[in-house]
Amino acid sequence: SNGDDLPTFAGHLYATADGLFPFAPNDWERTVITTETARPTFVAWWRNPSRPTPASLRVAYRNDSGTWTSVQPDFVIVSRKDDGTLGVSIVDPHGDYLADARPKLVALADYSEQYGDHFVRIESLSQTDNGLMVLDLQNPTVRSAIRAFTGTQVAALYESSAATPYS
């Protein structure tokens, strides 16, 4: 807004000719970009649009009132698998303070159960006192913990034994 250039990051699918992409991430997003681009298997990243558009990866679910809506996970990460082919991961640093955090997490768990074999990883991240923690949504035990959770503050899930440090 003040005319300053945005910070730039390497590895984005829509990088400029110099290999950089202008993006102003929040702290969690910066951590994800830094962590993911440092992986030896990393190929590219994409910041999924936060609004439901035809260009966004959307996971449909019914909210608490029964109305259909969608969650748009924040990042799509492309990596090279052991067999040399490309694979895709969903990495979603998700605000545990949002009113719809629990239904969105359940939606991602359901999506992972149905389509998880098409992805390298499907992860939901949140900041805790122990740092950025991850829920591995491809893990059936983690999905069970998410579905069994009845509270409104999902921060407890990221502080539970279902979560592991994001690295």
mmCIF file of C-alpha atoms in Angstrom:
data_model
loop_
_atom_site.group_PDB
_atom_site.id
_atom_site.type_symbol
_atom_site.label_atom_id
_atom_site.label_comp_id
_atom_site.label_asym_id
_atom_site.label_seq_id
_atom_site.Cartn_x
_atom_site.Cartn_y
_atom_site.Cartn_z
ATOM 1 C CA SER A 1 0.000 0.000 0.000
ATOM 2 C CA ASN A 2 2.941 2.366 0.539
ATOM 3 C CA GLY A 3 4.674 1.402 -2.703
ATOM 4 C CA ASP A 4 7.337 -0.802 -1.116
ATOM 5 C CA ASP A 5 8.233 -4.001 -2.924
ATOM 6 C CA LEU A 6 6.894 -7.209 -1.432
ATOM 7 C CA PRO A 7 9.382 -9.733 -0.068
ATOM 8 C CA THR A 8 10.200 -12.435 -2.616
ATOM 9 C CA PHE A 9 10.527 -16.183 -2.248
ATOM 10 C CA ALA A 10 11.989 -18.902 -4.455
ATOM 11 C CA GLY A 11 10.200 -21.987 -5.679
ATOM 12 C CA HIS A 12 6.665 -20.679 -6.306
ATOM 13 C CA LEU A 13 4.831 -22.179 -9.285
ATOM 14 C CA TYR A 14 4.338 -18.667 -10.706
ATOM 15 C CA ALA A 15 7.838 -17.353 -10.042
ATOM 16 C CA THR A 16 9.211 -14.628 -12.277
ATOM 17 C CA ALA A 17 12.090 -15.221 -14.717
ATOM 18 C CA ASP A 18 14.552 -14.675 -11.849
ATOM 19 C CA GLY A 19 12.913 -17.546 -9.951
ATOM 20 C CA LEU A 20 11.315 -15.360 -7.284
ATOM 21 C CA PHE A 21 7.703 -14.700 -6.333
ATOM 22 C CA PRO A 22 6.505 -11.577 -4.499
ATOM 23 C CA PHE A 23 4.522 -12.531 -1.397
ATOM 24 C CA ALA A 24 3.891 -10.963 2.011
ATOM 25 C CA PRO A 25 3.462 -13.975 4.328
ATOM 26 C CA ASN A 26 2.466 -13.932 7.954
ATOM 27 C CA ASP A 27 4.874 -15.620 10.426
ATOM 28 C CA TRP A 28 3.319 -19.089 10.067
ATOM 29 C CA GLU A 29 3.319 -18.885 6.279
ATOM 30 C CA ARG A 30 6.961 -17.739 6.283
ATOM 31 C CA THR A 31 7.870 -20.757 8.441
ATOM 32 C CA VAL A 32 6.072 -23.108 6.054
ATOM 33 C CA ILE A 33 7.767 -21.621 2.968
ATOM 34 C CA THR A 34 11.192 -21.727 4.623
ATOM 35 C CA THR A 35 10.715 -25.291 5.920
ATOM 36 C CA GLU A 36 9.217 -26.714 2.734
ATOM 37 C CA THR A 37 11.701 -25.121 0.298
ATOM 38 C CA ALA A 38 14.591 -26.501 2.396
ATOM 39 C CA ARG A 39 13.439 -30.126 2.003
ATOM 40 C CA PRO A 40 15.702 -32.126 -0.358
ATOM 41 C CA THR A 41 12.606 -33.414 -2.211
ATOM 42 C CA PHE A 42 11.133 -29.916 -2.753
ATOM 43 C CA VAL A 43 10.127 -28.905 -6.301
ATOM 44 C CA ALA A 44 7.623 -26.030 -5.992
ATOM 45 C CA TRP A 45 4.997 -24.401 -3.786
ATOM 46 C CA TRP A 46 1.722 -22.610 -4.394
ATOM 47 C CA ARG A 47 -0.284 -20.392 -2.056
ATOM 48 C CA ASN A 48 -3.843 -21.609 -2.552
ATOM 49 C CA PRO A 49 -6.331 -18.707 -2.812
ATOM 50 C CA SER A 50 -8.035 -18.148 0.534
ATOM 51 C CA ARG A 51 -11.362 -17.428 -1.155
ATOM 52 C CA PRO A 52 -13.412 -20.130 -2.875
ATOM 53 C CA THR A 53 -12.631 -19.510 -6.547
ATOM 54 C CA PRO A 54 -12.452 -21.816 -9.585
ATOM 55 C CA ALA A 55 -8.630 -21.627 -9.231
ATOM 56 C CA SER A 56 -8.529 -22.767 -5.601
ATOM 57 C CA LEU A 57 -8.219 -26.221 -4.102
ATOM 58 C CA ARG A 58 -11.439 -26.498 -2.110
ATOM 59 C CA VAL A 59 -12.566 -29.148 0.363
ATOM 60 C CA ALA A 60 -16.350 -29.166 0.703
ATOM 61 C CA TYR A 61 -18.064 -29.752 4.033
ATOM 62 C CA ARG A 62 -21.258 -28.973 5.903
ATOM 63 C CA ASN A 63 -20.823 -26.373 8.631
ATOM 64 C CA ASP A 64 -22.471 -26.649 12.054
ATOM 65 C CA SER A 65 -25.734 -25.263 10.643
ATOM 66 C CA GLY A 66 -25.774 -27.873 7.848
ATOM 67 C CA THR A 67 -24.944 -25.461 5.024
ATOM 68 C CA TRP A 68 -22.403 -26.538 2.406
ATOM 69 C CA THR A 69 -19.219 -24.466 2.397
ATOM 70 C CA SER A 70 -15.536 -25.134 1.782
ATOM 71 C CA VAL A 71 -12.114 -24.835 3.315
ATOM 72 C CA GLN A 72 -9.232 -23.713 1.116
ATOM 73 C CA PRO A 73 -5.985 -25.165 2.552
ATOM 74 C CA ASP A 74 -3.181 -22.591 2.469
ATOM 75 C CA PHE A 75 -0.352 -24.382 0.669
ATOM 76 C CA VAL A 76 0.076 -26.959 -2.063
ATOM 77 C CA ILE A 77 3.621 -28.334 -2.093
ATOM 78 C CA VAL A 78 5.071 -30.276 -5.032
ATOM 79 C CA SER A 79 7.890 -32.688 -4.237
ATOM 80 C CA ARG A 80 9.836 -35.457 -5.924
ATOM 81 C CA LYS A 81 8.988 -38.917 -4.599
ATOM 82 C CA ASP A 82 11.534 -41.705 -4.162
ATOM 83 C CA ASP A 83 10.559 -43.212 -7.528
ATOM 84 C CA GLY A 84 11.304 -39.902 -9.287
ATOM 85 C CA THR A 85 7.681 -38.945 -9.942
ATOM 86 C CA LEU A 86 6.110 -35.767 -8.621
ATOM 87 C CA GLY A 87 3.767 -35.764 -5.646
ATOM 88 C CA VAL A 88 1.614 -33.149 -3.977
ATOM 89 C CA SER A 89 1.127 -32.289 -0.314
ATOM 90 C CA ILE A 90 -1.414 -30.082 1.424
ATOM 91 C CA VAL A 91 0.091 -28.034 4.247
ATOM 92 C CA ASP A 92 -2.419 -25.866 6.083
ATOM 93 C CA PRO A 93 -1.245 -23.554 8.878
ATOM 94 C CA HIS A 94 -4.665 -23.074 10.420
ATOM 95 C CA GLY A 95 -5.841 -20.593 13.027
ATOM 96 C CA ASP A 96 -7.127 -22.665 15.926
ATOM 97 C CA TYR A 97 -8.889 -19.565 17.282
ATOM 98 C CA LEU A 98 -11.384 -19.329 14.403
ATOM 99 C CA ALA A 99 -14.995 -20.249 15.179
ATOM 100 C CA ASP A 100 -15.065 -22.744 12.304
ATOM 101 C CA ALA A 101 -11.713 -24.351 13.146
ATOM 102 C CA ARG A 102 -13.190 -27.677 14.327
ATOM 103 C CA PRO A 103 -15.526 -28.287 11.344
ATOM 104 C CA LYS A 104 -12.723 -27.337 8.929
ATOM 105 C CA LEU A 105 -10.351 -29.750 10.648
ATOM 106 C CA VAL A 106 -12.942 -32.538 10.484
ATOM 107 C CA ALA A 107 -13.485 -31.733 6.786
ATOM 108 C CA LEU A 108 -9.744 -32.047 6.101
ATOM 109 C CA ALA A 109 -9.635 -35.309 8.068
ATOM 110 C CA ASP A 110 -12.563 -36.697 6.038
ATOM 111 C CA TYR A 111 -10.935 -35.523 2.797
ATOM 112 C CA SER A 112 -7.667 -37.170 3.813
ATOM 113 C CA GLU A 113 -9.416 -40.426 4.607
ATOM 114 C CA GLN A 114 -11.067 -40.471 1.178
ATOM 115 C CA TYR A 115 -8.282 -39.020 -0.984
ATOM 116 C CA GLY A 116 -5.137 -39.200 1.155
ATOM 117 C CA ASP A 117 -3.532 -41.866 -1.009
ATOM 118 C CA HIS A 118 -3.309 -39.262 -3.796
ATOM 119 C CA PHE A 119 -1.054 -37.032 -1.657
ATOM 120 C CA VAL A 120 2.410 -37.256 -0.135
ATOM 121 C CA ARG A 121 1.261 -35.422 3.023
ATOM 122 C CA ILE A 122 -1.889 -33.721 4.302
ATOM 123 C CA GLU A 123 -1.051 -31.670 7.374
ATOM 124 C CA SER A 124 -2.748 -29.072 9.539
ATOM 125 C CA LEU A 125 -0.433 -26.815 11.571
ATOM 126 C CA SER A 126 -0.965 -24.494 14.494
ATOM 127 C CA GLN A 127 1.241 -22.449 16.792
ATOM 128 C CA THR A 128 1.439 -23.666 20.408
ATOM 129 C CA ASP A 129 3.639 -22.953 23.418
ATOM 130 C CA ASN A 130 5.798 -25.819 22.084
ATOM 131 C CA GLY A 131 6.202 -24.188 18.663
ATOM 132 C CA LEU A 132 4.472 -24.970 15.395
ATOM 133 C CA MET A 133 2.767 -28.359 15.767
ATOM 134 C CA VAL A 134 1.328 -30.567 13.033
ATOM 135 C CA LEU A 135 -1.612 -32.932 12.841
ATOM 136 C CA ASP A 136 -0.858 -35.612 10.228
ATOM 137 C CA LEU A 137 -4.298 -36.056 8.678
ATOM 138 C CA GLN A 138 -3.217 -39.211 6.834
ATOM 139 C CA ASN A 139 -2.772 -40.924 10.210
ATOM 140 C CA PRO A 140 -5.988 -42.786 11.206
ATOM 141 C CA THR A 141 -5.252 -42.261 14.921
ATOM 142 C CA VAL A 142 -5.001 -38.492 14.391
ATOM 143 C CA ARG A 143 -8.237 -38.471 12.374
ATOM 144 C CA SER A 144 -9.966 -40.365 15.195
ATOM 145 C CA ALA A 145 -8.714 -37.836 17.747
ATOM 146 C CA ILE A 146 -10.041 -34.987 15.579
ATOM 147 C CA ARG A 147 -13.462 -36.598 15.157
ATOM 148 C CA ALA A 148 -13.695 -37.433 18.874
ATOM 149 C CA PHE A 149 -12.859 -33.847 19.887
ATOM 150 C CA THR A 150 -15.977 -32.059 21.112
ATOM 151 C CA GLY A 151 -14.591 -28.755 22.368
ATOM 152 C CA THR A 152 -14.635 -25.476 20.509
ATOM 153 C CA GLN A 153 -10.952 -24.618 21.108
ATOM 154 C CA VAL A 154 -9.066 -26.986 18.807
ATOM 155 C CA ALA A 155 -5.782 -25.658 20.192
ATOM 156 C CA ALA A 156 -6.036 -28.590 22.601
ATOM 157 C CA LEU A 157 -5.603 -31.017 19.681
ATOM 158 C CA TYR A 158 -2.336 -29.361 18.639
ATOM 159 C CA GLU A 159 -1.129 -29.622 22.240
ATOM 160 C CA SER A 160 -2.140 -33.288 22.544
ATOM 161 C CA SER A 161 -0.251 -36.491 21.779
ATOM 162 C CA ALA A 162 -1.955 -36.480 18.346
ATOM 163 C CA ALA A 163 0.359 -33.627 17.268
ATOM 164 C CA THR A 164 4.060 -33.649 16.453
ATOM 165 C CA PRO A 165 6.519 -30.787 15.938
ATOM 166 C CA TYR A 166 6.525 -29.343 12.414
ATOM 167 C CA SER A 167 9.935 -29.746 10.854
#
